[in-house]
Amino acid sequence: MSVYALSVIVVTALLLIIGKRRKSKVLFGWGIAGLTLMLITMGPAFILGFMDGFAEGVSAR
């Protein structure tokens, strides 16, 4: 996992947790924005990796 991916995950989790506990809409909003960024940037890689793994499993039979 790259440093970028790990830092986005950590910052997003912290923003969501702190925003929810302090009832800060600004921090929670930034947490949602980070979650959206994570889905956009890491989602396609996850889907492509799953498809590659599935294809390799089917061809191994």
JSON list of N, CA and C in Angstrom, two decimals:
[
{"chain": "A", "resi": 1, "resn": "MET", "atom": "N", "xyz": [0.85, -1.16, 0.00]},
{"chain": "A", "resi": 1, "resn": "MET", "atom": "CA", "xyz": [0.00, 0.00, 0.00]},
{"chain": "A", "resi": 1, "resn": "MET", "atom": "C", "xyz": [0.90, 1.24, 0.00]},
{"chain": "A", "resi": 2, "resn": "SER", "atom": "N", "xyz": [0.57, 2.18, -0.83]},
{"chain": "A", "resi": 2, "resn": "SER", "atom": "CA", "xyz": [1.41, 3.36, -0.97]},
{"chain": "A", "resi": 2, "resn": "SER", "atom": "C", "xyz": [1.21, 4.31, 0.22]},
{"chain": "A", "resi": 3, "resn": "VAL", "atom": "N", "xyz": [2.16, 5.21, 0.37]},
{"chain": "A", "resi": 3, "resn": "VAL", "atom": "CA", "xyz": [2.09, 6.20, 1.44]},
{"chain": "A", "resi": 3, "resn": "VAL", "atom": "C", "xyz": [0.87, 7.10, 1.23]},
{"chain": "A", "resi": 4, "resn": "TYR", "atom": "N", "xyz": [0.57, 7.43, -0.02]},
{"chain": "A", "resi": 4, "resn": "TYR", "atom": "CA", "xyz": [-0.60, 8.26, -0.34]},
{"chain": "A", "resi": 4, "resn": "TYR", "atom": "C", "xyz": [-1.88, 7.59, 0.13]},
{"chain": "A", "resi": 5, "resn": "ALA", "atom": "N", "xyz": [-2.04, 6.33, -0.19]},
{"chain": "A", "resi": 5, "resn": "ALA", "atom": "CA", "xyz": [-3.26, 5.61, 0.18]},
{"chain": "A", "resi": 5, "resn": "ALA", "atom": "C", "xyz": [-3.39, 5.51, 1.70]},
{"chain": "A", "resi": 6, "resn": "LEU", "atom": "N", "xyz": [-2.31, 5.19, 2.36]},
{"chain": "A", "resi": 6, "resn": "LEU", "atom": "CA", "xyz": [-2.35, 5.07, 3.80]},
{"chain": "A", "resi": 6, "resn": "LEU", "atom": "C", "xyz": [-2.65, 6.41, 4.48]},
{"chain": "A", "resi": 7, "resn": "SER", "atom": "N", "xyz": [-2.06, 7.48, 3.98]},
{"chain": "A", "resi": 7, "resn": "SER", "atom": "CA", "xyz": [-2.31, 8.79, 4.59]},
{"chain": "A", "resi": 7, "resn": "SER", "atom": "C", "xyz": [-3.75, 9.26, 4.36]},
{"chain": "A", "resi": 8, "resn": "VAL", "atom": "N", "xyz": [-4.31, 8.97, 3.19]},
{"chain": "A", "resi": 8, "resn": "VAL", "atom": "CA", "xyz": [-5.71, 9.34, 2.94]},
{"chain": "A", "resi": 8, "resn": "VAL", "atom": "C", "xyz": [-6.64, 8.57, 3.86]},
{"chain": "A", "resi": 9, "resn": "ILE", "atom": "N", "xyz": [-6.37, 7.30, 4.08]},
{"chain": "A", "resi": 9, "resn": "ILE", "atom": "CA", "xyz": [-7.20, 6.49, 4.97]},
{"chain": "A", "resi": 9, "resn": "ILE", "atom": "C", "xyz": [-7.13, 7.01, 6.41]},
{"chain": "A", "resi": 10, "resn": "VAL", "atom": "N", "xyz": [-5.93, 7.30, 6.89]},
{"chain": "A", "resi": 10, "resn": "VAL", "atom": "CA", "xyz": [-5.76, 7.76, 8.27]},
{"chain": "A", "resi": 10, "resn": "VAL", "atom": "C", "xyz": [-6.40, 9.13, 8.48]},
{"chain": "A", "resi": 11, "resn": "VAL", "atom": "N", "xyz": [-6.15, 10.06, 7.56]},
{"chain": "A", "resi": 11, "resn": "VAL", "atom": "CA", "xyz": [-6.71, 11.40, 7.70]},
{"chain": "A", "resi": 11, "resn": "VAL", "atom": "C", "xyz": [-8.23, 11.37, 7.61]},
{"chain": "A", "resi": 12, "resn": "THR", "atom": "N", "xyz": [-8.77, 10.57, 6.71]},
{"chain": "A", "resi": 12, "resn": "THR", "atom": "CA", "xyz": [-10.22, 10.45, 6.58]},
{"chain": "A", "resi": 12, "resn": "THR", "atom": "C", "xyz": [-10.84, 9.89, 7.85]},
{"chain": "A", "resi": 13, "resn": "ALA", "atom": "N", "xyz": [-10.24, 8.85, 8.40]},
{"chain": "A", "resi": 13, "resn": "ALA", "atom": "CA", "xyz": [-10.77, 8.26, 9.63]},
{"chain": "A", "resi": 13, "resn": "ALA", "atom": "C", "xyz": [-10.71, 9.26, 10.78]},
{"chain": "A", "resi": 14, "resn": "LEU", "atom": "N", "xyz": [-9.61, 9.98, 10.90]},
{"chain": "A", "resi": 14, "resn": "LEU", "atom": "CA", "xyz": [-9.50, 10.97, 11.97]},
{"chain": "A", "resi": 14, "resn": "LEU", "atom": "C", "xyz": [-10.52, 12.09, 11.82]},
{"chain": "A", "resi": 15, "resn": "LEU", "atom": "N", "xyz": [-10.70, 12.59, 10.61]},
{"chain": "A", "resi": 15, "resn": "LEU", "atom": "CA", "xyz": [-11.68, 13.65, 10.39]},
{"chain": "A", "resi": 15, "resn": "LEU", "atom": "C", "xyz": [-13.09, 13.19, 10.70]},
{"chain": "A", "resi": 16, "resn": "LEU", "atom": "N", "xyz": [-13.43, 11.97, 10.30]},
{"chain": "A", "resi": 16, "resn": "LEU", "atom": "CA", "xyz": [-14.78, 11.46, 10.59]},
{"chain": "A", "resi": 16, "resn": "LEU", "atom": "C", "xyz": [-14.99, 11.26, 12.09]},
{"chain": "A", "resi": 17, "resn": "ILE", "atom": "N", "xyz": [-14.01, 10.71, 12.77]},
{"chain": "A", "resi": 17, "resn": "ILE", "atom": "CA", "xyz": [-14.15, 10.44, 14.21]},
{"chain": "A", "resi": 17, "resn": "ILE", "atom": "C", "xyz": [-14.19, 11.75, 15.00]},
{"chain": "A", "resi": 18, "resn": "ILE", "atom": "N", "xyz": [-13.24, 12.64, 14.74]},
{"chain": "A", "resi": 18, "resn": "ILE", "atom": "CA", "xyz": [-13.21, 13.90, 15.48]},
{"chain": "A", "resi": 18, "resn": "ILE", "atom": "C", "xyz": [-14.43, 14.75, 15.15]},
{"chain": "A", "resi": 19, "resn": "GLY", "atom": "N", "xyz": [-14.82, 14.79, 13.89]},
{"chain": "A", "resi": 19, "resn": "GLY", "atom": "CA", "xyz": [-15.99, 15.57, 13.50]},
{"chain": "A", "resi": 19, "resn": "GLY", "atom": "C", "xyz": [-17.26, 15.06, 14.14]},
{"chain": "A", "resi": 20, "resn": "LYS", "atom": "N", "xyz": [-17.38, 13.76, 14.29]},
{"chain": "A", "resi": 20, "resn": "LYS", "atom": "CA", "xyz": [-18.58, 13.18, 14.90]},
{"chain": "A", "resi": 20, "resn": "LYS", "atom": "C", "xyz": [-18.60, 13.42, 16.41]},
{"chain": "A", "resi": 21, "resn": "ARG", "atom": "N", "xyz": [-17.45, 13.27, 17.06]},
{"chain": "A", "resi": 21, "resn": "ARG", "atom": "CA", "xyz": [-17.40, 13.44, 18.52]},
{"chain": "A", "resi": 21, "resn": "ARG", "atom": "C", "xyz": [-17.60, 14.89, 18.94]},
{"chain": "A", "resi": 22, "resn": "ARG", "atom": "N", "xyz": [-17.01, 15.83, 18.20]},
{"chain": "A", "resi": 22, "resn": "ARG", "atom": "CA", "xyz": [-17.14, 17.25, 18.54]},
{"chain": "A", "resi": 22, "resn": "ARG", "atom": "C", "xyz": [-18.39, 17.86, 17.94]},
{"chain": "A", "resi": 23, "resn": "LYS", "atom": "N", "xyz": [-19.11, 17.07, 17.15]},
{"chain": "A", "resi": 23, "resn": "LYS", "atom": "CA", "xyz": [-20.31, 17.53, 16.44]},
{"chain": "A", "resi": 23, "resn": "LYS", "atom": "C", "xyz": [-19.99, 18.75, 15.57]},
{"chain": "A", "resi": 24, "resn": "SER", "atom": "N", "xyz": [-18.83, 18.67, 14.92]},
{"chain": "A", "resi": 24, "resn": "SER", "atom": "CA", "xyz": [-18.37, 19.72, 14.02]},
{"chain": "A", "resi": 24, "resn": "SER", "atom": "C", "xyz": [-18.73, 19.35, 12.59]},
{"chain": "A", "resi": 25, "resn": "LYS", "atom": "N", "xyz": [-19.63, 20.12, 12.01]},
{"chain": "A", "resi": 25, "resn": "LYS", "atom": "CA", "xyz": [-20.05, 19.82, 10.65]},
{"chain": "A", "resi": 25, "resn": "LYS", "atom": "C", "xyz": [-18.93, 20.05, 9.65]},
{"chain": "A", "resi": 26, "resn": "VAL", "atom": "N", "xyz": [-18.04, 20.99, 9.95]},
{"chain": "A", "resi": 26, "resn": "VAL", "atom": "CA", "xyz": [-16.94, 21.28, 9.02]},
{"chain": "A", "resi": 26, "resn": "VAL", "atom": "C", "xyz": [-15.98, 20.09, 8.95]},
{"chain": "A", "resi": 27, "resn": "LEU", "atom": "N", "xyz": [-15.55, 19.58, 10.11]},
{"chain": "A", "resi": 27, "resn": "LEU", "atom": "CA", "xyz": [-14.63, 18.44, 10.11]},
{"chain": "A", "resi": 27, "resn": "LEU", "atom": "C", "xyz": [-15.29, 17.20, 9.53]},
{"chain": "A", "resi": 28, "resn": "PHE", "atom": "N", "xyz": [-16.56, 16.99, 9.87]},
{"chain": "A", "resi": 28, "resn": "PHE", "atom": "CA", "xyz": [-17.26, 15.83, 9.34]},
{"chain": "A", "resi": 28, "resn": "PHE", "atom": "C", "xyz": [-17.42, 15.96, 7.82]},
{"chain": "A", "resi": 29, "resn": "GLY", "atom": "N", "xyz": [-17.67, 17.17, 7.34]},
{"chain": "A", "resi": 29, "resn": "GLY", "atom": "CA", "xyz": [-17.76, 17.40, 5.89]},
{"chain": "A", "resi": 29, "resn": "GLY", "atom": "C", "xyz": [-16.45, 17.11, 5.17]},
{"chain": "A", "resi": 30, "resn": "TRP", "atom": "N", "xyz": [-15.34, 17.52, 5.79]},
{"chain": "A", "resi": 30, "resn": "TRP", "atom": "CA", "xyz": [-14.03, 17.21, 5.21]},
{"chain": "A", "resi": 30, "resn": "TRP", "atom": "C", "xyz": [-13.76, 15.71, 5.24]},
{"chain": "A", "resi": 31, "resn": "GLY", "atom": "N", "xyz": [-14.26, 15.03, 6.26]},
{"chain": "A", "resi": 31, "resn": "GLY", "atom": "CA", "xyz": [-14.13, 13.57, 6.33]},
{"chain": "A", "resi": 31, "resn": "GLY", "atom": "C", "xyz": [-14.90, 12.90, 5.20]},
{"chain": "A", "resi": 32, "resn": "ILE", "atom": "N", "xyz": [-16.10, 13.39, 4.92]},
{"chain": "A", "resi": 32, "resn": "ILE", "atom": "CA", "xyz": [-16.90, 12.85, 3.82]},
{"chain": "A", "resi": 32, "resn": "ILE", "atom": "C", "xyz": [-16.20, 13.14, 2.49]},
{"chain": "A", "resi": 33, "resn": "ALA", "atom": "N", "xyz": [-15.61, 14.34, 2.37]},
{"chain": "A", "resi": 33, "resn": "ALA", "atom": "CA", "xyz": [-14.87, 14.66, 1.14]},
{"chain": "A", "resi": 33, "resn": "ALA", "atom": "C", "xyz": [-13.66, 13.73, 0.97]},
{"chain": "A", "resi": 34, "resn": "GLY", "atom": "N", "xyz": [-12.97, 13.42, 2.07]},
{"chain": "A", "resi": 34, "resn": "GLY", "atom": "CA", "xyz": [-11.85, 12.48, 2.01]},
{"chain": "A", "resi": 34, "resn": "GLY", "atom": "C", "xyz": [-12.30, 11.08, 1.64]},
{"chain": "A", "resi": 35, "resn": "LEU", "atom": "N", "xyz": [-13.46, 10.68, 2.15]},
{"chain": "A", "resi": 35, "resn": "LEU", "atom": "CA", "xyz": [-14.01, 9.37, 1.81]},
{"chain": "A", "resi": 35, "resn": "LEU", "atom": "C", "xyz": [-14.37, 9.29, 0.33]},
{"chain": "A", "resi": 36, "resn": "THR", "atom": "N", "xyz": [-14.93, 10.38, -0.18]},
{"chain": "A", "resi": 36, "resn": "THR", "atom": "CA", "xyz": [-15.24, 10.44, -1.61]},
{"chain": "A", "resi": 36, "resn": "THR", "atom": "C", "xyz": [-13.97, 10.37, -2.45]},
{"chain": "A", "resi": 37, "resn": "LEU", "atom": "N", "xyz": [-12.95, 11.11, -2.04]},
{"chain": "A", "resi": 37, "resn": "LEU", "atom": "CA", "xyz": [-11.67, 11.08, -2.75]},
{"chain": "A", "resi": 37, "resn": "LEU", "atom": "C", "xyz": [-11.08, 9.67, -2.73]},
{"chain": "A", "resi": 38, "resn": "MET", "atom": "N", "xyz": [-11.22, 8.99, -1.59]},
{"chain": "A", "resi": 38, "resn": "MET", "atom": "CA", "xyz": [-10.71, 7.63, -1.47]},
{"chain": "A", "resi": 38, "resn": "MET", "atom": "C", "xyz": [-11.44, 6.69, -2.43]},
{"chain": "A", "resi": 39, "resn": "LEU", "atom": "N", "xyz": [-12.75, 6.82, -2.50]},
{"chain": "A", "resi": 39, "resn": "LEU", "atom": "CA", "xyz": [-13.52, 5.95, -3.40]},
{"chain": "A", "resi": 39, "resn": "LEU", "atom": "C", "xyz": [-13.19, 6.21, -4.85]},
{"chain": "A", "resi": 40, "resn": "ILE", "atom": "N", "xyz": [-12.98, 7.47, -5.21]},
{"chain": "A", "resi": 40, "resn": "ILE", "atom": "CA", "xyz": [-12.68, 7.81, -6.60]},
{"chain": "A", "resi": 40, "resn": "ILE", "atom": "C", "xyz": [-11.28, 7.33, -7.00]},
{"chain": "A", "resi": 41, "resn": "THR", "atom": "N", "xyz": [-10.31, 7.52, -6.13]},
{"chain": "A", "resi": 41, "resn": "THR", "atom": "CA", "xyz": [-8.92, 7.20, -6.51]},
{"chain": "A", "resi": 41, "resn": "THR", "atom": "C", "xyz": [-8.57, 5.73, -6.30]},
{"chain": "A", "resi": 42, "resn": "MET", "atom": "N", "xyz": [-9.14, 5.09, -5.30]},
{"chain": "A", "resi": 42, "resn": "MET", "atom": "CA", "xyz": [-8.75, 3.71, -5.00]},
{"chain": "A", "resi": 42, "resn": "MET", "atom": "C", "xyz": [-9.77, 2.68, -5.47]},
{"chain": "A", "resi": 43, "resn": "GLY", "atom": "N", "xyz": [-10.96, 3.10, -5.78]},
{"chain": "A", "resi": 43, "resn": "GLY", "atom": "CA", "xyz": [-12.01, 2.18, -6.21]},
{"chain": "A", "resi": 43, "resn": "GLY", "atom": "C", "xyz": [-11.67, 1.42, -7.47]},
{"chain": "A", "resi": 44, "resn": "PRO", "atom": "N", "xyz": [-11.27, 2.11, -8.54]},
{"chain": "A", "resi": 44, "resn": "PRO", "atom": "CA", "xyz": [-10.93, 1.38, -9.77]},
{"chain": "A", "resi": 44, "resn": "PRO", "atom": "C", "xyz": [-9.80, 0.37, -9.60]},
{"chain": "A", "resi": 45, "resn": "ALA", "atom": "N", "xyz": [-8.79, 0.70, -8.80]},
{"chain": "A", "resi": 45, "resn": "ALA", "atom": "CA", "xyz": [-7.69, -0.24, -8.57]},
{"chain": "A", "resi": 45, "resn": "ALA", "atom": "C", "xyz": [-8.19, -1.48, -7.84]},
{"chain": "A", "resi": 46, "resn": "PHE", "atom": "N", "xyz": [-9.09, -1.30, -6.89]},
{"chain": "A", "resi": 46, "resn": "PHE", "atom": "CA", "xyz": [-9.65, -2.43, -6.16]},
{"chain": "A", "resi": 46, "resn": "PHE", "atom": "C", "xyz": [-10.47, -3.33, -7.10]},
{"chain": "A", "resi": 47, "resn": "ILE", "atom": "N", "xyz": [-11.28, -2.72, -7.94]},
{"chain": "A", "resi": 47, "resn": "ILE", "atom": "CA", "xyz": [-12.11, -3.48, -8.87]},
{"chain": "A", "resi": 47, "resn": "ILE", "atom": "C", "xyz": [-11.25, -4.23, -9.88]},
{"chain": "A", "resi": 48, "resn": "LEU", "atom": "N", "xyz": [-10.25, -3.57, -10.45]},
{"chain": "A", "resi": 48, "resn": "LEU", "atom": "CA", "xyz": [-9.36, -4.22, -11.42]},
{"chain": "A", "resi": 48, "resn": "LEU", "atom": "C", "xyz": [-8.58, -5.36, -10.77]},
{"chain": "A", "resi": 49, "resn": "GLY", "atom": "N", "xyz": [-8.13, -5.17, -9.53]},
{"chain": "A", "resi": 49, "resn": "GLY", "atom": "CA", "xyz": [-7.42, -6.23, -8.83]},
{"chain": "A", "resi": 49, "resn": "GLY", "atom": "C", "xyz": [-8.32, -7.42, -8.55]},
{"chain": "A", "resi": 50, "resn": "PHE", "atom": "N", "xyz": [-9.56, -7.16, -8.20]},
{"chain": "A", "resi": 50, "resn": "PHE", "atom": "CA", "xyz": [-10.51, -8.25, -7.97]},
{"chain": "A", "resi": 50, "resn": "PHE", "atom": "C", "xyz": [-10.77, -9.02, -9.26]},
{"chain": "A", "resi": 51, "resn": "MET", "atom": "N", "xyz": [-10.94, -8.30, -10.38]},
{"chain": "A", "resi": 51, "resn": "MET", "atom": "CA", "xyz": [-11.19, -8.96, -11.66]},
{"chain": "A", "resi": 51, "resn": "MET", "atom": "C", "xyz": [-9.99, -9.79, -12.09]},
{"chain": "A", "resi": 52, "resn": "ASP", "atom": "N", "xyz": [-8.78, -9.29, -11.90]},
{"chain": "A", "resi": 52, "resn": "ASP", "atom": "CA", "xyz": [-7.58, -10.04, -12.25]},
{"chain": "A", "resi": 52, "resn": "ASP", "atom": "C", "xyz": [-7.47, -11.31, -11.40]},
{"chain": "A", "resi": 53, "resn": "GLY", "atom": "N", "xyz": [-7.71, -11.19, -10.12]},
{"chain": "A", "resi": 53, "resn": "GLY", "atom": "CA", "xyz": [-7.65, -12.35, -9.24]},
{"chain": "A", "resi": 53, "resn": "GLY", "atom": "C", "xyz": [-8.70, -13.38, -9.58]},
{"chain": "A", "resi": 54, "resn": "PHE", "atom": "N", "xyz": [-9.89, -12.92, -9.94]},
{"chain": "A", "resi": 54, "resn": "PHE", "atom": "CA", "xyz": [-10.97, -13.82, -10.31]},
{"chain": "A", "resi": 54, "resn": "PHE", "atom": "C", "xyz": [-10.62, -14.55, -11.61]},
{"chain": "A", "resi": 55, "resn": "ALA", "atom": "N", "xyz": [-10.04, -13.81, -12.57]},
{"chain": "A", "resi": 55, "resn": "ALA", "atom": "CA", "xyz": [-9.66, -14.43, -13.85]},
{"chain": "A", "resi": 55, "resn": "ALA", "atom": "C", "xyz": [-8.57, -15.48, -13.64]},
{"chain": "A", "resi": 56, "resn": "GLU", "atom": "N", "xyz": [-7.63, -15.20, -12.80]},
{"chain": "A", "resi": 56, "resn": "GLU", "atom": "CA", "xyz": [-6.56, -16.16, -12.52]},
{"chain": "A", "resi": 56, "resn": "GLU", "atom": "C", "xyz": [-7.12, -17.40, -11.81]},
{"chain": "A", "resi": 57, "resn": "GLY", "atom": "N", "xyz": [-8.09, -17.21, -10.94]},
{"chain": "A", "resi": 57, "resn": "GLY", "atom": "CA", "xyz": [-8.69, -18.34, -10.26]},
{"chain": "A", "resi": 57, "resn": "GLY", "atom": "C", "xyz": [-9.49, -19.22, -11.20]},
{"chain": "A", "resi": 58, "resn": "VAL", "atom": "N", "xyz": [-10.18, -18.61, -12.15]},
{"chain": "A", "resi": 58, "resn": "VAL", "atom": "CA", "xyz": [-10.95, -19.37, -13.11]},
{"chain": "A", "resi": 58, "resn": "VAL", "atom": "C", "xyz": [-10.03, -20.12, -14.06]},
{"chain": "A", "resi": 59, "resn": "SER", "atom": "N", "xyz": [-8.94, -19.48, -14.48]},
{"chain": "A", "resi": 59, "resn": "SER", "atom": "CA", "xyz": [-8.04, -20.14, -15.44]},
{"chain": "A", "resi": 59, "resn": "SER", "atom": "C", "xyz": [-7.24, -21.26, -14.76]},
{"chain": "A", "resi": 60, "resn": "ALA", "atom": "N", "xyz": [-7.16, -21.26, -13.44]},
{"chain": "A", "resi": 60, "resn": "ALA", "atom": "CA", "xyz": [-6.40, -22.29, -12.74]},
{"chain": "A", "resi": 60, "resn": "ALA", "atom": "C", "xyz": [-7.16, -23.61, -12.66]},
{"chain": "A", "resi": 61, "resn": "ARG", "atom": "N", "xyz": [-8.44, -23.56, -12.91]},
{"chain": "A", "resi": 61, "resn": "ARG", "atom": "CA", "xyz": [-9.24, -24.78, -12.80]},
{"chain": "A", "resi": 61, "resn": "ARG", "atom": "C", "xyz": [-8.96, -25.71, -13.89]}
]
